[in-house]
Structures are given as C-alpha cells and as structure tokens.
PDB file of C-alpha atoms in Angstrom:
ATOM      1  CA  TRP A   1     305.387 131.983 -60.409  1.00  0.00           C
ATOM      2  CA  GLU A   2     305.301 132.119 -56.938  1.00  0.00           C
ATOM      3  CA  ARG A   3     306.256 128.650 -56.520  1.00  0.00           C
ATOM      4  CA  ALA A   4     309.201 128.931 -58.910  1.00  0.00           C
ATOM      5  CA  ALA A   5     310.256 132.026 -57.063  1.00  0.00           C
ATOM      6  CA  SER A   6     310.428 130.404 -53.631  1.00  0.00           C
ATOM      7  CA  ASP A   7     312.282 127.328 -55.244  1.00  0.00           C
ATOM      8  CA  ALA A   8     314.898 129.751 -56.394  1.00  0.00           C
ATOM      9  CA  ASN A   9     315.278 131.719 -53.148  1.00  0.00           C
ATOM     10  CA  PRO A  10     318.265 129.873 -51.023  1.00  0.00           C
ATOM     11  CA  ALA A  11     317.280 131.618 -47.925  1.00  0.00           C
ATOM     12  CA  ASP A  12     313.569 130.765 -47.894  1.00  0.00           C
ATOM     13  CA  GLN A  13     313.909 128.891 -44.687  1.00  0.00           C
ATOM     14  CA  VAL A  14     315.664 131.621 -42.764  1.00  0.00           C
ATOM     15  CA  ARG A  15     312.353 133.203 -41.424  1.00  0.00           C
ATOM     16  CA  ALA A  16     311.267 129.877 -39.970  1.00  0.00           C
ATOM     17  CA  LEU A  17     314.722 129.508 -38.431  1.00  0.00           C
ATOM     18  CA  LEU A  18     314.801 133.047 -36.790  1.00  0.00           C
ATOM     19  CA  ARG A  19     311.395 132.351 -34.927  1.00  0.00           C
ATOM     20  CA  SER A  20     311.992 128.635 -33.677  1.00  0.00           C
ATOM     21  CA  GLN A  21     315.727 128.739 -32.850  1.00  0.00           C
ATOM     22  CA  PHE A  22     316.507 132.277 -32.124  1.00  0.00           C
ATOM     23  CA  HIS A  23     312.686 133.641 -31.043  1.00  0.00           C
ATOM     24  CA  VAL A  24     313.656 137.183 -32.386  1.00  0.00           C
ATOM     25  CA  GLU A  25     311.028 139.862 -32.692  1.00  0.00           C
ATOM     26  CA  LEU A  26     309.213 140.455 -35.871  1.00  0.00           C
ATOM     27  CA  GLY A  27     311.294 137.459 -37.428  1.00  0.00           C
ATOM     28  CA  THR A  28     310.496 138.272 -40.944  1.00  0.00           C
ATOM     29  CA  ILE A  29     312.424 138.219 -44.045  1.00  0.00           C
ATOM     30  CA  ALA A  30     312.586 142.061 -43.621  1.00  0.00           C
ATOM     31  CA  TRP A  31     314.400 141.437 -40.232  1.00  0.00           C
ATOM     32  CA  ALA A  32     316.620 139.023 -41.880  1.00  0.00           C
ATOM     33  CA  LYS A  33     317.737 141.552 -44.533  1.00  0.00           C
ATOM     34  CA  MET A  34     318.247 144.503 -42.264  1.00  0.00           C
ATOM     35  CA  TYR A  35     320.354 142.487 -39.872  1.00  0.00           C
ATOM     36  CA  GLU A  36     322.376 140.959 -42.730  1.00  0.00           C
ATOM     37  CA  THR A  37     322.696 144.573 -44.098  1.00  0.00           C
ATOM     38  CA  LEU A  38     323.919 146.007 -40.495  1.00  0.00           C
ATOM     39  CA  TRP A  39     326.497 143.220 -40.314  1.00  0.00           C
ATOM     40  CA  GLN A  40     327.743 143.040 -43.851  1.00  0.00           C
ATOM     41  CA  CYS A  41     327.757 146.982 -44.466  1.00  0.00           C
ATOM     42  CA  ASP A  42     328.792 147.978 -41.095  1.00  0.00           C
ATOM     43  CA  MET A  43     326.052 150.173 -40.947  1.00  0.00           C
ATOM     44  CA  MET A  44     326.725 151.064 -37.114  1.00  0.00           C
ATOM     45  CA  PRO A  45     330.330 150.914 -36.448  1.00  0.00           C
ATOM     46  CA  GLY A  46     331.868 151.443 -32.898  1.00  0.00           C
ATOM     47  CA  ASN A  47     334.408 153.647 -34.225  1.00  0.00           C
ATOM     48  CA  SER A  48     332.210 156.175 -36.439  1.00  0.00           C
ATOM     49  CA  PRO A  49     332.883 160.031 -35.948  1.00  0.00           C
ATOM     50  CA  ALA A  50     329.082 160.057 -35.689  1.00  0.00           C
ATOM     51  CA  VAL A  51     329.217 158.159 -32.361  1.00  0.00           C
ATOM     52  CA  PRO A  52     329.966 160.856 -29.378  1.00  0.00           C
ATOM     53  CA  ARG A  53     332.998 160.296 -27.656  1.00  0.00           C
ATOM     54  CA  ARG A  54     332.772 160.326 -23.525  1.00  0.00           C
ATOM     55  CA  GLU A  55     335.009 159.975 -21.044  1.00  0.00           C
ATOM     56  CA  ARG A  56     332.284 158.719 -18.553  1.00  0.00           C
ATOM     57  CA  GLY A  57     329.109 156.873 -19.299  1.00  0.00           C
ATOM     58  CA  LYS A  58     327.613 155.071 -22.378  1.00  0.00           C
ATOM     59  CA  PRO A  59     327.594 157.225 -25.479  1.00  0.00           C
ATOM     60  CA  GLY A  60     324.012 158.013 -27.053  1.00  0.00           C
ATOM     61  CA  VAL A  61     323.359 156.757 -30.454  1.00  0.00           C
ATOM     62  CA  VAL A  62     320.192 157.360 -32.402  1.00  0.00           C
ATOM     63  CA  SER A  63     318.816 155.563 -35.481  1.00  0.00           C
ATOM     64  CA  VAL A  64     315.731 156.879 -37.605  1.00  0.00           C
ATOM     65  CA  HIS A  65     313.763 154.128 -39.713  1.00  0.00           C
ATOM     66  CA  LEU A  66     311.543 155.919 -42.518  1.00  0.00           C
ATOM     67  CA  CYS A  67     308.568 154.246 -43.981  1.00  0.00           C
ATOM     68  CA  GLU A  68     309.075 151.640 -41.403  1.00  0.00           C
ATOM     69  CA  ALA A  69     305.681 149.863 -40.595  1.00  0.00           C
ATOM     70  CA  PRO A  70     305.334 147.390 -39.283  1.00  0.00           C
ATOM     71  CA  GLY A  71     308.916 147.682 -37.745  1.00  0.00           C
ATOM     72  CA  ALA A  72     311.054 144.685 -38.585  1.00  0.00           C
ATOM     73  CA  PHE A  73     313.831 147.159 -39.375  1.00  0.00           C
ATOM     74  CA  ILE A  74     313.742 148.556 -35.790  1.00  0.00           C
ATOM     75  CA  ALA A  75     313.577 145.269 -34.360  1.00  0.00           C
ATOM     76  CA  ALA A  76     316.500 143.776 -36.286  1.00  0.00           C
ATOM     77  CA  THR A  77     318.406 147.021 -35.065  1.00  0.00           C
ATOM     78  CA  ASN A  78     317.640 146.711 -31.541  1.00  0.00           C
ATOM     79  CA  HIS A  79     318.685 142.941 -31.814  1.00  0.00           C
ATOM     80  CA  PHE A  80     322.168 143.902 -33.401  1.00  0.00           C
ATOM     81  CA  VAL A  81     322.672 146.833 -30.646  1.00  0.00           C
ATOM     82  CA  LYS A  82     321.846 144.509 -27.422  1.00  0.00           C
ATOM     83  CA  THR A  83     324.038 141.822 -29.337  1.00  0.00           C
ATOM     84  CA  HIS A  84     327.135 144.013 -30.461  1.00  0.00           C
ATOM     85  CA  ARG A  85     326.998 147.425 -28.896  1.00  0.00           C
ATOM     86  CA  GLN A  86     326.021 146.879 -25.370  1.00  0.00           C
ATOM     87  CA  ASN A  87     327.970 150.016 -24.128  1.00  0.00           C
ATOM     88  CA  TRP A  88     325.701 152.302 -26.248  1.00  0.00           C
ATOM     89  CA  ARG A  89     322.684 154.254 -25.148  1.00  0.00           C
ATOM     90  CA  TRP A  90     320.445 153.587 -28.251  1.00  0.00           C
ATOM     91  CA  ASP A  91     317.112 155.235 -29.015  1.00  0.00           C
ATOM     92  CA  TRP A  92     315.288 155.544 -32.274  1.00  0.00           C
ATOM     93  CA  MET A  93     312.624 157.200 -33.999  1.00  0.00           C
ATOM     94  CA  ALA A  94     310.282 155.735 -36.778  1.00  0.00           C
ATOM     95  CA  VAL A  95     307.882 157.297 -39.599  1.00  0.00           C
ATOM     96  CA  SER A  96     305.470 155.716 -41.595  1.00  0.00           C
ATOM     97  CA  LEU A  97     301.867 156.338 -42.938  1.00  0.00           C
ATOM     98  CA  ASN A  98     299.945 156.628 -39.755  1.00  0.00           C
ATOM     99  CA  PRO A  99     297.457 153.647 -39.585  1.00  0.00           C
ATOM    100  CA  TYR A 100     294.977 155.849 -37.247  1.00  0.00           C
ATOM    101  CA  CYS A 101     294.730 158.622 -39.691  1.00  0.00           C
ATOM    102  CA  GLU A 102     291.357 158.425 -41.729  1.00  0.00           C
ATOM    103  CA  ALA A 103     292.821 160.644 -44.372  1.00  0.00           C
ATOM    104  CA  ASN A 104     295.077 158.041 -45.490  1.00  0.00           C
ATOM    105  CA  ASP A 105     294.399 155.362 -48.091  1.00  0.00           C
ATOM    106  CA  LYS A 106     293.908 152.359 -46.294  1.00  0.00           C
ATOM    107  CA  PHE A 107     295.165 150.057 -48.889  1.00  0.00           C
ATOM    108  CA  ALA A 108     298.441 151.940 -48.856  1.00  0.00           C
ATOM    109  CA  MET A 109     299.169 151.488 -45.163  1.00  0.00           C
ATOM    110  CA  ILE A 110     300.398 148.219 -43.249  1.00  0.00           C
ATOM    111  CA  GLU A 111     297.980 146.400 -41.451  1.00  0.00           C
ATOM    112  CA  ASP A 112     300.187 145.159 -38.650  1.00  0.00           C
ATOM    113  CA  ASP A 113     300.325 148.129 -35.968  1.00  0.00           C
ATOM    114  CA  ALA A 114     301.211 145.943 -32.839  1.00  0.00           C
ATOM    115  CA  LEU A 115     304.787 147.698 -32.660  1.00  0.00           C
ATOM    116  CA  ILE A 116     303.431 151.045 -33.452  1.00  0.00           C
ATOM    117  CA  ALA A 117     300.919 150.668 -30.649  1.00  0.00           C
ATOM    118  CA  ALA A 118     303.305 149.563 -28.343  1.00  0.00           C
ATOM    119  CA  THR A 119     305.868 152.234 -29.099  1.00  0.00           C
ATOM    120  CA  MET A 120     303.733 155.262 -29.672  1.00  0.00           C
ATOM    121  CA  PRO A 121     306.213 157.861 -28.542  1.00  0.00           C
ATOM    122  CA  ASN A 122     308.743 156.958 -30.856  1.00  0.00           C
ATOM    123  CA  TRP A 123     306.951 157.288 -33.957  1.00  0.00           C
ATOM    124  CA  CYS A 124     306.728 160.772 -36.082  1.00  0.00           C
ATOM    125  CA  PHE A 125     303.877 161.263 -38.452  1.00  0.00           C
ATOM    126  CA  GLY A 126     304.888 164.706 -39.552  1.00  0.00           C
ATOM    127  CA  ALA A 127     303.158 168.012 -39.207  1.00  0.00           C
ATOM    128  CA  ASP A 128     299.758 166.891 -40.561  1.00  0.00           C
ATOM    129  CA  ASN A 129     299.778 163.381 -38.961  1.00  0.00           C
ATOM    130  CA  THR A 130     299.640 161.452 -42.172  1.00  0.00           C
ATOM    131  CA  GLY A 131     303.231 160.398 -41.733  1.00  0.00           C
ATOM    132  CA  ASP A 132     303.490 160.815 -45.943  1.00  0.00           C
ATOM    133  CA  ILE A 133     307.406 161.888 -46.255  1.00  0.00           C
ATOM    134  CA  ARG A 134     306.665 163.195 -49.752  1.00  0.00           C
ATOM    135  CA  ARG A 135     305.170 166.302 -47.969  1.00  0.00           C
ATOM    136  CA  ILE A 136     307.601 169.045 -47.345  1.00  0.00           C
ATOM    137  CA  SER A 137     306.067 170.245 -43.932  1.00  0.00           C
ATOM    138  CA  ASN A 138     306.245 166.355 -42.744  1.00  0.00           C
ATOM    139  CA  ILE A 139     310.051 166.138 -43.622  1.00  0.00           C
ATOM    140  CA  GLN A 140     310.659 169.277 -42.009  1.00  0.00           C
ATOM    141  CA  ALA A 141     308.888 168.111 -38.685  1.00  0.00           C
ATOM    142  CA  ILE A 142     310.761 164.750 -38.757  1.00  0.00           C
ATOM    143  CA  TRP A 143     313.955 167.054 -38.824  1.00  0.00           C
ATOM    144  CA  ASP A 144     312.929 168.958 -35.825  1.00  0.00           C
ATOM    145  CA  ARG A 145     311.891 165.840 -33.893  1.00  0.00           C
ATOM    146  CA  GLY A 146     315.115 164.242 -34.800  1.00  0.00           C
ATOM    147  CA  LYS A 147     317.077 167.086 -33.425  1.00  0.00           C
ATOM    148  CA  GLU A 148     315.083 167.003 -30.469  1.00  0.00           C
ATOM    149  CA  LEU A 149     315.849 163.151 -29.708  1.00  0.00           C
ATOM    150  CA  CYS A 150     319.407 163.980 -30.637  1.00  0.00           C
ATOM    151  CA  THR A 151     319.871 166.686 -28.192  1.00  0.00           C
ATOM    152  CA  ARG A 152     318.187 164.559 -25.416  1.00  0.00           C
ATOM    153  CA  MET A 153     320.424 161.446 -26.099  1.00  0.00           C
ATOM    154  CA  GLY A 154     323.767 163.740 -26.026  1.00  0.00           C
ATOM    155  CA  CYS A 155     324.418 163.289 -29.840  1.00  0.00           C
ATOM    156  CA  PRO A 156     323.669 166.872 -31.213  1.00  0.00           C
ATOM    157  CA  GLY A 157     325.633 166.439 -34.308  1.00  0.00           C
ATOM    158  CA  GLY A 158     322.884 164.058 -35.728  1.00  0.00           C
ATOM    159  CA  VAL A 159     321.665 160.461 -36.076  1.00  0.00           C
ATOM    160  CA  LEU A 160     324.136 157.621 -36.749  1.00  0.00           C
ATOM    161  CA  MET A 161     322.103 155.695 -39.065  1.00  0.00           C
ATOM    162  CA  VAL A 162     318.726 156.405 -41.294  1.00  0.00           C
ATOM    163  CA  THR A 163     316.974 153.593 -43.187  1.00  0.00           C
ATOM    164  CA  ALA A 164     314.439 153.908 -45.620  1.00  0.00           C
ATOM    165  CA  ASP A 165     312.079 150.685 -46.697  1.00  0.00           C
ATOM    166  CA  GLY A 166     309.586 152.757 -48.738  1.00  0.00           C
ATOM    167  CA  ALA A 167     307.484 151.237 -51.472  1.00  0.00           C
ATOM    168  CA  VAL A 168     304.457 151.959 -53.562  1.00  0.00           C
ATOM    169  CA  ASP A 169     302.075 149.345 -54.870  1.00  0.00           C
ATOM    170  CA  THR A 170     302.791 148.896 -58.523  1.00  0.00           C
ATOM    171  CA  SER A 171     300.675 145.729 -59.291  1.00  0.00           C
ATOM    172  CA  MET A 172     298.836 147.622 -61.771  1.00  0.00           C
ATOM    173  CA  ASP A 173     301.572 148.834 -63.879  1.00  0.00           C
ATOM    174  CA  PRO A 174     304.769 146.636 -62.847  1.00  0.00           C
ATOM    175  CA  ASN A 175     306.510 147.589 -65.988  1.00  0.00           C
ATOM    176  CA  ARG A 176     306.747 151.726 -64.499  1.00  0.00           C
ATOM    177  CA  GLN A 177     307.738 150.270 -61.037  1.00  0.00           C
ATOM    178  CA  GLU A 178     311.004 152.514 -60.994  1.00  0.00           C
ATOM    179  CA  MET A 179     309.374 155.647 -61.943  1.00  0.00           C
ATOM    180  CA  ILE A 180     306.356 155.333 -59.840  1.00  0.00           C
ATOM    181  CA  THR A 181     308.519 155.078 -56.841  1.00  0.00           C
ATOM    182  CA  ALA A 182     310.630 157.588 -57.788  1.00  0.00           C
ATOM    183  CA  SER A 183     309.347 160.410 -56.010  1.00  0.00           C
ATOM    184  CA  LEU A 184     309.289 158.496 -52.619  1.00  0.00           C
ATOM    185  CA  HIS A 185     312.789 157.271 -52.918  1.00  0.00           C
ATOM    186  CA  TYR A 186     313.792 161.013 -53.712  1.00  0.00           C
ATOM    187  CA  CYS A 187     311.991 162.372 -50.486  1.00  0.00           C
ATOM    188  CA  GLU A 188     313.635 159.477 -48.234  1.00  0.00           C
ATOM    189  CA  VAL A 189     317.084 160.604 -49.633  1.00  0.00           C
ATOM    190  CA  VAL A 190     316.183 164.486 -48.939  1.00  0.00           C
ATOM    191  CA  ALA A 191     314.696 163.524 -45.546  1.00  0.00           C
ATOM    192  CA  ALA A 192     317.855 161.419 -44.466  1.00  0.00           C
ATOM    193  CA  LEU A 193     320.409 164.211 -45.511  1.00  0.00           C
ATOM    194  CA  GLY A 194     318.763 166.374 -43.069  1.00  0.00           C
ATOM    195  CA  LEU A 195     319.023 163.987 -39.901  1.00  0.00           C
ATOM    196  CA  LEU A 196     322.654 162.364 -40.360  1.00  0.00           C
ATOM    197  CA  ALA A 197     325.593 163.268 -38.375  1.00  0.00           C
ATOM    198  CA  VAL A 198     328.622 163.940 -40.371  1.00  0.00           C
ATOM    199  CA  GLY A 199     330.267 160.265 -40.629  1.00  0.00           C
ATOM    200  CA  GLY A 200     326.502 158.799 -40.373  1.00  0.00           C
ATOM    201  CA  ASN A 201     325.225 156.008 -42.605  1.00  0.00           C
ATOM    202  CA  PHE A 202     321.905 155.642 -44.623  1.00  0.00           C
ATOM    203  CA  VAL A 203     320.226 152.676 -46.430  1.00  0.00           C
ATOM    204  CA  TRP A 204     317.162 152.776 -48.647  1.00  0.00           C
ATOM    205  CA  LYS A 205     315.524 150.306 -50.606  1.00  0.00           C
ATOM    206  CA  GLY A 206     315.116 150.769 -54.396  1.00  0.00           C
ATOM    207  CA  PHE A 207     314.540 148.544 -57.476  1.00  0.00           C
ATOM    208  CA  THR A 208     315.901 148.805 -60.830  1.00  0.00           C
ATOM    209  CA  LEU A 209     318.318 151.785 -61.248  1.00  0.00           C
ATOM    210  CA  TYR A 210     317.909 152.736 -64.930  1.00  0.00           C
ATOM    211  CA  GLU A 211     315.728 155.632 -64.827  1.00  0.00           C
ATOM    212  CA  HIS A 212     317.051 159.354 -64.586  1.00  0.00           C
ATOM    213  CA  PRO A 213     315.617 159.771 -61.029  1.00  0.00           C
ATOM    214  CA  SER A 214     317.740 156.966 -59.526  1.00  0.00           C
ATOM    215  CA  ILE A 215     320.430 158.122 -61.615  1.00  0.00           C
ATOM    216  CA  CYS A 216     320.387 161.650 -60.210  1.00  0.00           C
ATOM    217  CA  SER A 217     319.729 159.849 -56.528  1.00  0.00           C
ATOM    218  CA  LEU A 218     322.746 157.890 -56.945  1.00  0.00           C
ATOM    219  CA  PHE A 219     324.853 160.897 -57.996  1.00  0.00           C
ATOM    220  CA  LEU A 220     323.764 162.913 -55.044  1.00  0.00           C
ATOM    221  CA  MET A 221     324.637 160.220 -52.838  1.00  0.00           C
ATOM    222  CA  GLY A 222     328.094 160.184 -54.346  1.00  0.00           C
ATOM    223  CA  CYS A 223     328.731 163.702 -53.879  1.00  0.00           C
ATOM    224  CA  LEU A 224     327.435 163.569 -50.053  1.00  0.00           C
ATOM    225  CA  PHE A 225     328.986 160.081 -48.962  1.00  0.00           C
ATOM    226  CA  ASP A 226     332.256 158.562 -48.886  1.00  0.00           C
ATOM    227  CA  LYS A 227     331.299 155.434 -50.442  1.00  0.00           C
ATOM    228  CA  VAL A 228     328.183 154.281 -52.250  1.00  0.00           C
ATOM    229  CA  LEU A 229     327.272 150.698 -52.713  1.00  0.00           C
ATOM    230  CA  VAL A 230     324.364 149.084 -54.336  1.00  0.00           C
ATOM    231  CA  TYR A 231     324.022 145.722 -52.449  1.00  0.00           C
ATOM    232  CA  LYS A 232     321.328 142.983 -52.369  1.00  0.00           C
ATOM    233  CA  PRO A 233     321.237 140.802 -49.374  1.00  0.00           C
ATOM    234  CA  ALA A 234     321.250 137.046 -49.560  1.00  0.00           C
ATOM    235  CA  THR A 235     318.057 136.873 -47.798  1.00  0.00           C
ATOM    236  CA  SER A 236     316.340 139.371 -50.468  1.00  0.00           C
ATOM    237  CA  LYS A 237     314.409 137.195 -53.131  1.00  0.00           C
ATOM    238  CA  PRO A 238     316.497 136.677 -55.926  1.00  0.00           C
ATOM    239  CA  ALA A 239     313.342 136.826 -58.008  1.00  0.00           C
ATOM    240  CA  ASN A 240     312.468 140.388 -57.606  1.00  0.00           C
ATOM    241  CA  SER A 241     314.230 143.593 -58.543  1.00  0.00           C
ATOM    242  CA  GLU A 242     314.695 144.736 -54.972  1.00  0.00           C
ATOM    243  CA  VAL A 243     318.191 146.206 -54.063  1.00  0.00           C
ATOM    244  CA  TYR A 244     319.687 148.454 -51.162  1.00  0.00           C
ATOM    245  CA  VAL A 245     321.546 151.337 -51.839  1.00  0.00           C
ATOM    246  CA  VAL A 246     324.111 152.270 -49.001  1.00  0.00           C
ATOM    247  CA  GLY A 247     325.646 155.562 -48.205  1.00  0.00           C
ATOM    248  CA  LYS A 248     328.853 155.140 -45.950  1.00  0.00           C
ATOM    249  CA  GLY A 249     330.251 158.360 -44.526  1.00  0.00           C
ATOM    250  CA  PHE A 250     327.975 161.205 -44.722  1.00  0.00           C
ATOM    251  CA  ARG A 251     330.254 164.212 -45.556  1.00  0.00           C
ATOM    252  CA  GLY A 252     327.704 166.780 -44.450  1.00  0.00           C
ATOM    253  CA  VAL A 253     325.514 168.868 -46.613  1.00  0.00           C
ATOM    254  CA  PRO A 254     325.323 173.059 -46.924  1.00  0.00           C
ATOM    255  CA  THR A 255     322.295 174.238 -45.593  1.00  0.00           C
ATOM    256  CA  GLU A 256     321.251 175.951 -48.826  1.00  0.00           C
ATOM    257  CA  VAL A 257     321.658 172.884 -50.779  1.00  0.00           C
ATOM    258  CA  LEU A 258     319.467 170.973 -48.470  1.00  0.00           C
ATOM    259  CA  GLU A 259     316.775 173.791 -48.509  1.00  0.00           C
ATOM    260  CA  LEU A 260     316.999 173.369 -52.474  1.00  0.00           C
ATOM    261  CA  LEU A 261     316.631 169.749 -52.329  1.00  0.00           C
ATOM    262  CA  LEU A 262     313.713 169.941 -49.934  1.00  0.00           C
ATOM    263  CA  GLY A 263     311.892 172.639 -52.143  1.00  0.00           C
ATOM    264  CA  ASN A 264     311.694 169.726 -54.914  1.00  0.00           C
ATOM    265  CA  CYS A 265     310.079 167.249 -52.799  1.00  0.00           C
ATOM    266  CA  GLY A 266     306.308 166.365 -53.774  1.00  0.00           C
ATOM    267  CA  GLU A 267     304.202 163.347 -54.456  1.00  0.00           C
ATOM    268  CA  ASP A 268     304.819 163.167 -58.186  1.00  0.00           C
ATOM    269  CA  ILE A 269     307.819 165.138 -58.779  1.00  0.00           C
ATOM    270  CA  PHE A 270     309.214 163.595 -61.896  1.00  0.00           C
ATOM    271  CA  THR A 271     306.108 163.566 -64.277  1.00  0.00           C
ATOM    272  CA  GLY A 272     307.013 165.535 -67.355  1.00  0.00           C
ATOM    273  CA  ARG A 273     310.751 165.782 -66.544  1.00  0.00           C
TER     274      ARG A 273
END
C-alpha cells in the first residue's frame, strides 16, 4: 500500500527539491503544504483589515500555530514573510504538546524538538504546562498569551492568521478517524476564534467531513467567516483523507458566544451525542 500511495503522489519529489535546491528550514511535506496554502489561499494578504495601518514604520503582524510541533508551518510562514512581506514586523506563537512534560503520553508527542528548543520563548504550553488544547484552562492561557504578544507588536485587535495541524493516532481504529479527532478539531476552532483579529484567516487540518461534529464545525465557521473553503493542497498525499478547512475574513464573535463555545471544550465531548 505504501508503495502504491507513493507512486500515486505526483508531488513525491517536492521534499527533496526543497532541501537540495532551496535549502529551506524543515523542508518537509508539511512545509510544502503550508507554503502552498499560504500562496493559493492568500492567507496573509497585505491589504487585510487585520494588518494595522501605520504612517511610519513597519506594521506589526502576528500568527499563531496550534498543534504545531515539529514546526514546519512556522518555517514555511517565516519563508513566506521574509520573501513576500518584507515590509512587515512579524512574530509568532506556537502551541503543541510539551515534549518536556512528563505528564504527557510520550507516544502522542513529536520526537523532533529542535525548533522548540531553539525558540522556547515563542511556545505556549498552557496553564498546566502540558500544551493540551482540549483543556479549557489551557485555551484561556493561550488567549491571554496571544493578547500580550499582539499588544507588544502593535496589533491589539488580534492575530492575522491561525493554523491548526492537530491529529490523533487512529491506527487502531482507522474507520473512526473522523470521530476520534472531532474533539481536538472543535477545540482548535474555539481556540482560533479567541485569537483572530477581525479580517483574519484560519486554517485547520481535517479528514473526512461526514460526521455531525465536522458538519457543525463547518456551519460555525460559515457563520463567522466571509468565506469557507475545503482545500487539499497538491502536495498532500492523494491516497489519504486529509483536507484543510480554510476560513477567510473573520467577522468577529460575541463574547457570550465565545464563552459558550469554550465551555463545551474537552477531551471527548462528542461521545453519546
């Protein structure tokens, strides 16, 4: 199966070319997918209302990357900004399961911690230091840290872009992949809503979108964004069910609605529903 899936992937050589010809940081398929999404979906437009207008100096822009380790989305965003948005002052914050927290399941974490170790001040592991965004207190801590960063960067309205690349190992029950990952994806959406500036953009990785939690998440995004796309990058393996849900032009969310959504976050929120 792996050989057949590789043969069916026209972008299989992209990773090698990124490393040999362009020498990009963390030149992986994840890097290629993020860079392609940034470009094709115009995730960081220069004329976005989420980018502060300044008469002097460079505008400050922030992106937040959820479930990010080992960091390919950050590296791709860095490459894009340094290449195409040189008039910005850009900073970022990332969230992932803390590889140095003994309370975490070691099999659920990414082994490659090189970027985390080199950029530790940019990482937020939440109120309990686990980095698990399925916990309400951790989402609140992420919001607080994001607001501090945006204030420091001169964009108090919020962040321009949020990415979420979370997944759960479903190899023991692959037929239930969508439902097993549903709680994580819902929490990613809620976390993003509390971070984005009006006009900002959000992308999260999903899989099949047939079950009711996925449909509800799409409906929620349809209510809060000007445009919602379901997008599969050309560099995403065609033999898997992976897709990316893109929300363009965040409209804002009332505080009482956001608090209601936050109250429903948890590790297994759809069981029995």
